[in-house]
Coordinates of C-alpha atoms and ligand atoms in Angstrom, one line a residue:
M278 CA -57.0 129.4 17.9
S279 CA -59.6 129.1 20.3
F280 CA -63.3 130.3 19.2
V281 CA -66.8 130.2 20.5
L282 CA -70.1 129.7 18.2
H283 CA -73.6 130.1 19.9
G284 CA -76.8 128.1 18.5
L285 CA -80.0 126.7 20.0
A286 CA -79.6 124.8 22.7
V287 CA -81.8 121.4 22.3
S288 CA -80.5 118.8 24.1
P289 CA -78.9 119.4 27.6
G290 CA -75.8 118.2 29.1
I291 CA -71.9 118.7 28.3
A292 CA -69.5 116.6 25.8
I293 CA -65.8 117.1 25.7
G294 CA -64.7 115.4 22.4
R295 CA -63.5 115.4 19.0
A296 CA -64.8 116.8 15.9
S297 CA -66.3 114.0 13.2
L298 CA -67.5 116.0 10.1
I299 CA -69.9 113.9 8.6
S300 CA -71.8 114.9 5.4
H301 CA -75.5 114.1 4.8
A302 CA -76.1 115.3 1.5
T303 CA -74.9 113.0 -1.5
L304 CA -73.3 116.0 -3.4
E305 CA -71.8 117.4 -0.3
V306 CA -68.6 115.4 -0.2
A307 CA -65.6 117.1 -0.1
Q308 CA -63.1 117.1 -2.9
Y309 CA -59.0 116.5 -2.6
Q310 CA -56.2 115.5 -4.7
V311 CA -54.2 112.3 -4.5
K312 CA -50.6 111.9 -5.1
E313 CA -49.6 110.2 -7.7
R314 CA -48.4 107.4 -6.2
D315 CA -51.4 106.9 -4.0
V316 CA -53.7 106.7 -7.0
E317 CA -53.6 102.8 -7.0
A318 CA -54.5 102.8 -3.3
E319 CA -57.5 105.2 -4.0
L320 CA -58.9 102.9 -7.2
T321 CA -58.8 99.8 -4.3
R322 CA -60.4 102.0 -1.8
F323 CA -63.0 102.6 -4.5
D324 CA -63.4 98.9 -5.5
A325 CA -63.4 98.2 -2.1
A326 CA -66.5 100.2 -1.1
L327 CA -68.3 98.4 -4.3
A328 CA -67.4 94.9 -3.0
T329 CA -68.9 96.1 0.6
V330 CA -72.2 97.4 -1.0
R331 CA -72.3 94.1 -2.8
G332 CA -72.2 92.3 0.0
E333 CA -74.7 94.3 1.6
L334 CA -77.1 93.9 -0.9
D335 CA -76.6 90.3 -1.1
T336 CA -77.2 90.1 2.7
L337 CA -80.3 92.1 2.0
K338 CA -81.4 89.8 -0.5
V339 CA -81.3 86.5 1.7
E340 CA -82.8 88.3 4.9
A341 CA -85.7 89.2 2.4
G342 CA -86.0 86.0 1.4
A343 CA -86.3 84.3 4.9
A344 CA -88.7 87.4 6.5
L345 CA -92.1 86.2 6.6
G346 CA -94.6 88.9 4.9
A347 CA -91.7 90.7 2.9
P348 CA -92.9 92.2 -0.2
A349 CA -91.8 90.1 -3.4
E350 CA -91.2 93.4 -5.1
L351 CA -88.3 93.3 -2.4
S352 CA -86.0 91.3 -4.0
A353 CA -86.5 92.5 -7.4
F354 CA -85.6 95.9 -6.1
V355 CA -82.6 94.6 -4.5
D356 CA -81.5 92.5 -7.9
L357 CA -82.1 96.2 -9.6
H358 CA -79.5 97.6 -7.3
A359 CA -76.9 95.2 -7.6
M360 CA -77.4 95.6 -11.2
I361 CA -77.0 99.2 -11.1
L362 CA -73.6 98.6 -9.1
T363 CA -72.0 96.5 -11.6
D364 CA -73.0 98.7 -14.5
P365 CA -69.5 100.4 -16.2
L366 CA -71.1 103.7 -15.9
L367 CA -70.9 103.6 -12.1
A368 CA -68.2 100.9 -11.7
E369 CA -65.7 102.0 -14.3
V370 CA -66.1 105.7 -15.3
P371 CA -65.3 107.1 -11.9
R372 CA -61.9 104.9 -11.4
Q373 CA -61.3 106.6 -15.2
L374 CA -61.7 110.1 -13.3
I375 CA -59.8 108.9 -10.2
R376 CA -56.6 108.1 -12.6
E377 CA -57.1 111.1 -15.3
R378 CA -57.7 113.9 -12.5
R379 CA -56.1 112.4 -9.3
C380 CA -59.2 113.4 -7.4
N381 CA -60.8 111.1 -4.6
A382 CA -63.3 108.3 -5.0
E383 CA -66.4 110.1 -3.1
W384 CA -65.7 113.1 -5.5
A385 CA -65.0 110.8 -8.8
L386 CA -68.6 109.0 -7.7
V387 CA -70.6 112.1 -7.3
Q388 CA -69.5 113.6 -10.4
Q389 CA -70.3 110.6 -12.3
L390 CA -73.8 110.7 -10.5
E391 CA -74.3 114.2 -11.6
Q392 CA -73.5 113.4 -15.3
I393 CA -76.0 110.0 -15.1
T394 CA -78.8 112.1 -13.3
E395 CA -78.9 115.2 -15.9
Q396 CA -79.3 112.2 -18.8
F397 CA -82.1 110.7 -16.7
D398 CA -84.0 114.2 -16.4
E399 CA -84.4 114.2 -20.0
I400 CA -85.9 110.7 -20.3
E401 CA -89.9 111.1 -21.6
D402 CA -90.8 107.6 -20.0
A403 CA -91.9 108.2 -16.4
Y404 CA -90.6 104.8 -15.2
L405 CA -87.3 105.2 -16.6
R406 CA -87.0 108.2 -15.5
E407 CA -88.0 107.3 -11.7
R408 CA -85.2 104.8 -11.8
K409 CA -82.9 107.7 -11.3
H410 CA -83.6 107.6 -7.6
D411 CA -82.4 103.8 -7.7
I412 CA -79.3 105.0 -8.7
I413 CA -79.1 107.7 -6.3
Q414 CA -79.8 105.5 -3.5
V415 CA -77.1 103.0 -4.8
V416 CA -74.3 105.9 -4.8
E417 CA -75.4 106.8 -1.4
R418 CA -74.7 103.3 -0.1
V419 CA -71.4 103.3 -1.6
L420 CA -70.5 106.8 -0.4
K421 CA -71.3 105.8 3.0
V422 CA -69.0 103.4 3.1
L423 CA -66.2 105.5 1.5
L424 CA -66.9 108.2 3.9
G425 CA -67.0 105.8 7.1
H426 CA -63.5 104.1 6.1
R427 CA -62.4 108.1 6.0
R428 CA -63.0 108.8 9.3
K429 CA -60.5 108.6 11.9
L430 CA -61.4 108.1 15.0
G431 CA -58.2 106.8 16.3
R432 CA -56.6 109.9 17.4
R433 CA -58.9 110.5 20.3
G434 CA -57.8 110.5 24.2
R435 CA -59.4 108.3 26.7
D436 CA -61.9 110.4 27.9
E437 CA -62.5 112.1 25.0
E438 CA -66.1 111.5 22.7
I439 CA -67.2 111.9 19.3
I440 CA -68.8 115.0 18.5
I441 CA -70.5 114.8 15.2
V442 CA -70.4 118.0 13.3
A443 CA -72.9 118.0 10.2
H444 CA -74.5 120.7 7.9
D445 CA -78.0 119.1 8.6
L446 CA -79.2 116.1 10.1
S447 CA -82.4 114.2 9.0
P448 CA -84.0 112.5 12.0
A449 CA -83.3 109.1 10.3
D450 CA -79.8 110.0 10.3
T451 CA -79.8 111.1 13.9
I452 CA -81.7 107.4 15.1
Q453 CA -78.6 105.9 13.8
F454 CA -76.4 107.2 16.5
K455 CA -78.5 105.0 18.8
K456 CA -76.1 102.1 17.5
L457 CA -72.9 104.2 18.0
K458 CA -71.2 105.7 21.1
I459 CA -71.8 109.6 20.1
G460 CA -70.9 111.9 22.8
G461 CA -72.9 114.7 21.2
F462 CA -73.8 116.7 17.9
V463 CA -73.8 119.9 16.3
T464 CA -75.6 121.3 13.1
D465 CA -75.6 124.3 11.1
V466 CA -79.4 124.5 10.6
G467 CA -82.2 122.7 12.5
G468 CA -85.0 124.0 14.8
A469 CA -85.4 122.9 18.7
T470 CA -88.3 120.6 18.1
S471 CA -87.3 119.3 15.0
H472 CA -87.4 115.4 15.0
T473 CA -83.8 115.5 14.7
A474 CA -83.5 117.3 18.2
I475 CA -86.0 115.2 19.6
V476 CA -84.1 112.2 18.8
A477 CA -81.0 113.9 20.6
R478 CA -83.1 113.9 23.6
S479 CA -84.4 110.9 23.5
L480 CA -80.4 109.7 23.3
A481 CA -79.7 112.0 26.1
I482 CA -76.7 113.4 24.5
P483 CA -76.0 116.9 24.4
A484 CA -76.8 118.7 20.9
V485 CA -76.8 122.2 19.6
V486 CA -78.4 123.3 16.2
G487 CA -78.8 126.4 14.1
L488 CA -74.9 127.0 14.4
H489 CA -75.2 128.3 11.0
H490 CA -71.1 128.0 9.7
A491 CA -70.0 125.0 12.0
R492 CA -69.5 122.6 9.6
G493 CA -66.9 125.0 7.5
L494 CA -65.3 126.4 10.3
I495 CA -64.4 123.2 12.2
Q496 CA -61.2 120.9 11.3
E497 CA -62.1 116.9 11.7
D498 CA -60.5 115.7 14.7
E499 CA -60.5 119.3 16.5
L500 CA -61.1 119.2 20.1
L501 CA -64.8 120.4 21.0
I502 CA -66.8 121.5 24.1
L503 CA -70.1 120.9 23.7
D504 CA -72.6 122.4 26.2
G505 CA -76.2 121.7 25.0
T506 CA -77.7 123.6 28.1
R507 CA -76.3 126.9 26.8
G508 CA -76.3 126.2 23.3
V509 CA -72.7 127.1 23.0
L510 CA -69.9 125.0 21.0
I511 CA -66.0 126.2 21.9
V512 CA -63.8 125.1 19.7
A513 CA -60.0 124.1 20.1
P514 CA -60.7 125.3 24.1
D515 CA -57.5 126.4 26.0
Q516 CA -56.5 124.4 29.1
R517 CA -58.7 126.8 31.4
V518 CA -61.8 126.1 30.0
L519 CA -61.3 122.5 29.3
E520 CA -60.7 122.3 33.5
E521 CA -63.5 124.5 34.0
Y522 CA -66.1 122.2 31.8
R523 CA -64.5 118.8 33.0
L524 CA -65.5 120.1 36.6
R525 CA -69.0 121.1 35.3
K526 CA -69.5 117.8 33.3
S527 CA -68.8 115.7 36.5
E528 CA -71.1 118.0 38.9
L529 CA -74.0 117.2 36.2
E530 CA -73.2 113.5 36.3
L531 CA -73.3 113.6 40.0
E532 CA -76.8 115.6 39.9
R533 CA -78.1 112.8 37.7
S534 CA -77.1 109.7 39.8
K535 CA -79.0 111.7 42.5
L536 CA -82.1 111.3 40.7
K537 CA -82.0 107.9 40.1
L538 CA -83.0 107.6 43.9
L539 CA -86.3 108.6 42.7
K540 CA -86.9 105.7 40.8
T541 CA -88.9 103.6 42.8
A542 CA -90.7 106.6 44.3
H543 CA -94.5 107.4 43.3
A544 CA -95.4 110.3 41.4
V545 CA -97.6 112.0 43.9
T546 CA -98.1 115.5 44.2
L547 CA -98.0 116.9 47.9
D548 CA -101.7 116.8 48.0
G549 CA -101.7 113.3 47.3
V550 CA -103.0 113.5 43.4
E551 CA -101.4 110.4 41.2
I552 CA -99.4 111.5 38.5
E553 CA -99.0 109.1 35.7
L554 CA -95.6 109.4 34.0
A555 CA -95.0 107.3 30.9
V556 CA -92.3 107.8 27.9
N557 CA -91.9 108.3 24.4
I558 CA -89.8 105.7 22.3
E559 CA -88.6 105.7 18.8
L560 CA -87.3 101.8 18.5
P561 CA -88.2 98.7 20.6
Q562 CA -84.6 98.9 21.7
D563 CA -85.5 101.9 24.0
I564 CA -87.4 99.5 26.4
D565 CA -84.1 99.4 28.3
K566 CA -84.1 102.8 28.9
V567 CA -87.8 102.6 29.9
R568 CA -87.1 100.2 32.7
E569 CA -84.5 102.1 34.2
V570 CA -86.9 104.6 35.1
D571 CA -89.7 102.5 36.2
A572 CA -92.1 104.3 34.0
D573 CA -95.9 103.9 33.9
G574 CA -96.1 102.7 30.3
V575 CA -95.2 103.9 26.7
G576 CA -97.2 107.1 26.1
L577 CA -95.8 107.4 22.5
F578 CA -93.8 104.9 20.1
R579 CA -92.9 106.9 17.5
T580 CA -93.4 103.9 14.7
E581 CA -92.3 105.7 11.5
F582 CA -88.8 105.4 13.0
L583 CA -89.1 101.6 11.9
F584 CA -89.3 102.6 8.5
M585 CA -86.2 105.1 8.0
N586 CA -82.8 103.9 6.5
R587 CA -83.8 101.1 4.7
D588 CA -84.9 100.6 0.9
D589 CA -88.0 98.2 2.0
T590 CA -90.9 99.0 4.0
P591 CA -91.2 96.6 7.4
G592 CA -94.1 94.2 6.4
E593 CA -96.8 93.0 9.0
E594 CA -95.0 90.2 10.8
E595 CA -91.8 92.6 11.3
Q596 CA -94.1 95.0 12.8
F597 CA -95.7 92.5 14.7
E598 CA -92.7 91.4 16.3
A599 CA -91.6 95.0 17.1
Y600 CA -94.9 95.6 18.8
R601 CA -95.5 92.4 20.6
S602 CA -91.8 92.8 22.0
L603 CA -92.4 96.0 23.4
V604 CA -95.9 94.8 25.2
K605 CA -94.4 91.7 26.2
A606 CA -91.2 93.8 28.0
L607 CA -93.9 95.7 30.2
P608 CA -96.3 93.1 31.3
G609 CA -99.6 95.0 32.6
K610 CA -98.5 98.6 31.3
P611 CA -100.2 100.5 28.5
V612 CA -98.2 100.6 25.3
T613 CA -99.4 103.4 23.1
I614 CA -98.6 103.0 19.5
R615 CA -98.8 105.7 17.3
S616 CA -100.0 105.1 13.7
L617 CA -97.5 106.2 11.0
D618 CA -96.2 109.9 11.2
L619 CA -94.3 109.9 8.2
G620 CA -94.1 113.1 5.9
A621 CA -92.5 116.8 6.7
D622 CA -89.2 116.1 8.3
K623 CA -89.7 112.3 9.2
V624 CA -89.3 110.4 5.4
S625 CA -88.8 107.2 4.7
R626 CA -86.0 106.2 1.7
G627 CA -89.1 105.1 -0.4
M628 CA -90.9 108.6 0.1
R629 CA -88.0 110.4 -0.8
A630 CA -87.4 108.4 -3.8
A631 CA -91.3 109.0 -4.7
A632 CA -89.8 112.7 -5.0
R633 CA -93.6 114.5 -4.5
I634 CA -92.0 117.8 -4.4
E635 CA -94.0 119.5 -1.7
T636 CA -93.7 123.2 -1.1
N637 CA -94.8 123.1 2.6
P638 CA -94.6 119.4 3.8
A639 CA -95.2 120.4 7.2
L640 CA -98.8 121.2 5.6
G641 CA -98.8 118.3 3.1
R642 CA -99.5 114.6 3.2
R643 CA -98.6 113.9 6.7
A644 CA -99.3 111.1 9.0
I645 CA -102.8 110.2 9.0
R646 CA -103.5 112.0 5.7
Y647 CA -100.6 109.9 4.3
C648 CA -102.1 106.5 6.0
L649 CA -105.5 107.2 4.7
A650 CA -104.1 107.8 1.2
E651 CA -101.9 104.8 1.2
P652 CA -105.0 102.3 2.6
Q653 CA -102.8 99.1 2.1
L654 CA -99.9 100.1 4.2
F655 CA -101.9 101.6 6.6
L656 CA -103.9 98.1 6.9
V657 CA -101.0 96.5 7.5
Q658 CA -99.9 98.2 10.4
L659 CA -103.2 98.4 11.9
R660 CA -103.2 94.4 11.6
A661 CA -99.9 94.3 13.1
I662 CA -100.8 96.4 16.1
L663 CA -104.0 94.9 16.5
R664 CA -102.2 91.4 16.7
A665 CA -99.9 92.4 19.3
S666 CA -102.9 94.0 21.6
H667 CA -103.4 90.2 22.5
Y668 CA -100.2 89.9 24.3
G669 CA -101.3 93.1 26.8
R670 CA -102.4 96.5 26.9
V671 CA -102.2 98.2 23.7
R672 CA -103.8 101.5 22.5
L673 CA -103.6 102.9 19.2
L674 CA -102.9 106.3 18.8
V675 CA -103.4 108.5 15.6
P676 CA -101.8 111.6 14.7
M677 CA -102.5 114.9 12.8
L678 CA -106.2 114.5 13.2
A679 CA -108.2 117.6 12.3
H680 CA -111.7 116.6 10.7
A681 CA -114.6 114.7 11.4
H682 CA -114.1 112.4 8.4
E683 CA -110.4 111.7 9.2
I684 CA -111.7 110.0 12.6
E685 CA -114.6 108.1 10.9
Q686 CA -112.4 107.1 8.1
T687 CA -109.6 105.7 10.5
L688 CA -112.0 103.9 12.7
V689 CA -113.7 102.5 9.3
M690 CA -110.0 101.3 8.7
L691 CA -109.7 99.5 11.9
S692 CA -112.8 97.6 11.9
L693 CA -111.8 96.2 8.2
A694 CA -108.2 95.2 9.8
K695 CA -109.9 93.7 12.5
A696 CA -112.6 92.0 10.2
Q697 CA -109.7 90.8 8.6
L698 CA -107.9 89.2 11.3
S699 CA -111.2 87.6 12.6
E700 CA -111.9 85.8 9.5
A701 CA -108.1 84.6 9.4
K702 CA -109.1 83.5 13.3
V703 CA -106.1 85.6 14.7
K704 CA -106.5 86.8 18.1
F705 CA -106.5 90.6 19.2
D706 CA -107.8 92.8 21.9
E707 CA -111.6 93.4 20.3
R708 CA -111.9 96.6 22.8
I709 CA -108.4 98.2 22.0
E710 CA -108.7 101.6 22.8
V711 CA -108.2 104.4 20.1
G712 CA -106.7 107.6 20.7
G713 CA -106.1 111.0 18.8
M714 CA -103.4 113.4 18.9
I715 CA -104.4 116.9 19.5
E716 CA -101.8 118.6 17.8
I717 CA -103.6 120.4 15.1
P718 CA -105.3 124.2 16.4
A719 CA -108.5 123.2 14.8
A720 CA -108.8 120.0 16.8
A721 CA -108.4 121.8 19.9
L722 CA -111.0 124.4 18.7
A723 CA -113.5 121.7 17.8
L724 CA -113.3 118.6 20.0
G725 CA -116.8 117.4 19.6
P726 CA -115.9 114.3 17.3
F727 CA -113.2 113.6 18.9
L728 CA -114.9 113.4 22.4
K729 CA -117.7 111.3 20.6
H730 CA -115.7 108.5 19.1
L731 CA -112.3 108.3 20.6
D732 CA -111.2 107.0 24.1
F733 CA -108.3 108.9 25.0
L734 CA -106.7 112.3 23.8
S735 CA -102.8 112.9 23.6
I736 CA -101.9 116.6 23.2
G737 CA -99.1 116.9 20.7
T738 CA -97.3 120.3 21.9
N739 CA -94.3 120.5 19.3
D740 CA -96.9 120.3 16.4
L741 CA -99.5 122.1 18.1
I742 CA -97.3 125.1 18.8
Q743 CA -96.0 124.9 15.1
Y744 CA -99.1 125.0 13.7
A745 CA -100.9 127.8 16.0
L746 CA -98.1 130.1 15.7
A747 CA -97.5 129.4 11.8
I748 CA -93.6 128.8 12.1
D749 CA -91.6 125.4 10.5
R750 CA -90.4 123.6 13.7
T751 CA -87.4 122.7 11.7
D752 CA -86.5 126.0 10.7
E753 CA -83.9 127.7 12.8
S754 CA -84.6 131.5 11.5
V755 CA -87.8 131.4 13.3
A756 CA -86.7 129.3 15.9
Y757 CA -87.0 132.6 18.0
L758 CA -90.9 132.7 17.3
Y759 CA -91.2 129.0 18.6
D760 CA -92.9 129.8 22.0
P761 CA -94.8 127.5 24.3
L762 CA -95.6 130.3 26.8
H763 CA -97.4 131.9 23.9
P764 CA -101.2 132.7 25.6
A765 CA -102.7 131.0 22.5
V766 CA -100.9 128.0 23.0
L767 CA -101.3 127.7 26.6
R768 CA -105.5 128.2 26.3
L769 CA -105.4 125.7 23.4
I770 CA -103.9 123.0 25.7
A771 CA -105.9 124.1 28.8
M772 CA -109.0 123.7 27.0
T773 CA -108.3 120.5 25.5
I774 CA -107.6 119.2 28.9
A775 CA -110.6 120.5 30.7
A776 CA -113.1 119.1 27.8
G777 CA -111.5 115.8 28.2
R778 CA -112.1 116.1 31.9
R779 CA -115.6 117.1 31.4
A780 CA -115.9 114.1 29.2
G781 CA -114.3 112.0 31.2
L782 CA -111.8 111.1 28.7
P783 CA -108.0 110.7 29.7
V784 CA -105.9 113.7 27.9
A785 CA -102.4 113.2 28.1
V786 CA -99.4 115.4 27.1
C787 CA -96.7 113.7 24.9
G788 CA -95.2 116.6 23.3
E789 CA -91.8 118.3 24.8
M790 CA -93.5 120.5 26.9
A791 CA -94.4 117.3 29.2
G792 CA -90.6 116.8 29.8
D793 CA -89.9 120.4 30.4
P794 CA -89.4 120.6 34.3
S795 CA -89.8 124.5 34.0
L796 CA -93.3 123.4 32.7
T797 CA -94.5 120.9 34.7
R798 CA -96.4 123.0 37.6
L799 CA -98.2 124.9 34.8
L800 CA -99.5 121.6 33.1
L801 CA -100.7 120.4 36.9
G802 CA -102.2 123.8 37.3
M803 CA -104.1 123.3 34.0
G804 CA -105.6 119.9 35.5
L805 CA -103.2 117.3 33.4
T806 CA -102.7 114.1 35.3
Q807 CA -100.8 112.2 32.4
F808 CA -97.5 113.2 31.0
S809 CA -95.0 111.4 28.6
M810 CA -91.7 112.3 27.9
H811 CA -88.4 110.6 27.3
P812 CA -86.7 108.2 29.6
A813 CA -84.1 110.7 30.1
Q814 CA -86.3 113.3 31.7
L815 CA -88.8 111.4 33.4
L816 CA -87.0 111.3 36.9
E817 CA -86.6 115.2 36.8
I818 CA -90.4 115.4 36.3
K819 CA -91.1 113.2 39.3
Q820 CA -89.4 115.4 41.4
Q821 CA -91.3 118.1 40.1
V822 CA -94.7 116.6 40.7
M823 CA -93.4 115.9 44.1
K824 CA -92.7 118.9 45.3
S825 CA -96.0 120.6 44.0
D826 CA -99.4 121.2 45.3
Y827 CA -101.9 120.3 42.8
S828 CA -105.1 121.8 44.0
L829 CA -103.1 125.1 44.8
L830 CA -102.0 125.3 41.3
R831 CA -105.2 124.9 39.8
G832 CA -106.1 128.4 41.3
R833 CA -102.9 130.2 40.4
V834 CA -102.5 128.7 37.0
A835 CA -106.0 129.8 36.2
R836 CA -105.4 133.1 36.7
L837 CA -101.9 133.0 34.8
L838 CA -104.4 131.8 32.2
R839 CA -106.2 134.9 31.8
Q840 CA -103.1 137.1 31.3
D841 CA -102.4 138.2 27.4
E842 CA -99.3 140.2 28.7
P843 CA -96.2 137.9 27.7
G844 CA -93.7 139.5 30.5
R845 CA -96.4 139.5 33.0
L846 CA -97.4 135.9 32.2
L847 CA -93.5 134.7 32.5
E848 CA -93.3 136.7 35.9
M849 CA -96.4 134.7 37.2
L850 CA -94.9 131.5 35.6
L851 CA -91.8 132.2 37.8
K852 CA -93.3 132.8 40.9
I853 CA -95.7 129.6 40.6
N854 CA -92.3 127.8 40.0
A855 CA -90.5 129.3 42.9
A856 CA -93.1 128.9 45.8
Ligands
PEP208 C1 -96.2 116.3 18.9 O1 -96.3 117.0 17.6 O2 -95.8 116.9 19.8 C2 -95.8 114.9 19.0 C3 -95.4 114.4 20.1 O3 -95.4 114.5 17.8 P1 -94.2 114.6 17.1 O4 -93.1 115.4 17.7 O5 -93.7 113.3 16.8 O6 -94.5 115.3 15.4
MG209 MG1 -96.7 115.9 15.9

């Protein structure tokens, strides 16, 4: 029977395809009975998964040995995981459970994991207790292999895509879709500017979040229509609806291909003001998409994604190679590399394993706070960025700054990294530009130290809205309050742009607002001339820029900014956009 689910539209477009249910949380695996005659096959499936993980760990160890700068602990850590994998508690007991209870391998493994972790919680020795996380990581690896094998993707029709259906997806999960061909995804939870949604936009695949019970209601392989523009998911559509959506999808594709004609056009307003359109990227591989739209450079490289989906931490060499590859691929263009913004919804496996329970992670030790608390990690990244600066125009961008002392400490760390490189006679750009993200209201309201110490500013509207309006950007239950047009938000942005202009400091916007064509004129009217967004959004924003009169907008937007009444403000914006 056909039914429709409504959620938050987070990434536009239409996908028509088959559901692929995925389970992110370890304990969320399905339980099913295995027939007597299939028990041996289930045991073989379990053994094969163990063997695959053993192979993965062997490869990891070889790679770690070969990689320059890889920490020595890495190899010991891989050995530990290999040892856990062969321990009878994990390799044998689940086999007994499969035999005795005739349950599936995933379920047997998770049951056993629960038993083991309970025992670990009672251990007094903190070091030993912490090993629980290593066991969880090993089990997660095996589960991934088991679940991967179970997925039946073969039944797809020729023009059908895979639509991922999950209860929740972390940004680390979503970034892995870059390697796979995914038509779109839906989740039960999540907010519109969560990093999971941001990654979906960067992949240019439709996505809807906050569907509440989708994962429980949808069957594996069920036919779905995902409308990421309207936030709608149609399950088991009838033929008429299917035809209608096929038509709409091809119309959208046609519009997109028309936009491609703008690739070589200059982003200049009707009255001749040049606008810089740069891109946000998550991985060096995104460079092809940057070239496709001929962007003016990289306005934001979210380096934390290099640290996800792996058990180790990328060392200086690996980071340097990643940064240099980008710089060399964009000769003459600025590449803005943001220092690590781990924390809140973006966590590495190492951070998860450390399991520091934070009640409010978005307000906790995130981004620059984390880096300043982990000086060795920060220095490694700073040295890698500095080394890449020798090969092109690299700019360093620092997230989540709010206090003058954080800016000062960051600059001290940078000087230290420079001194270390100089001593080792390694070349770098002595005058590398350093910028700060304005994403905490306190920073926007007290810009003095930013203007005094830094070379440029970049407004992170995603966090600025989260912190100004006190709503968690990942929580769908408060998503209705996430309002880029709140007068307070608009004033914080306008104030920052104006202060930067007065001080002669370049100001960009790199939050999601920069890629929203309905807000382009508003931002231009505030005096913004530098935008950074996902490559998929750039040509549409260019189209808006080319249709706008900058000087005219300055006056109109100044009047809009004096407006406190939301309904009136929206009316004024609609008029500005329609003119
Ligand atoms: C922002 O906060 O607007 C931003 C660009 O950074 P991120 O989305 O990675 O937090
Ligand atoms: Mg941010």
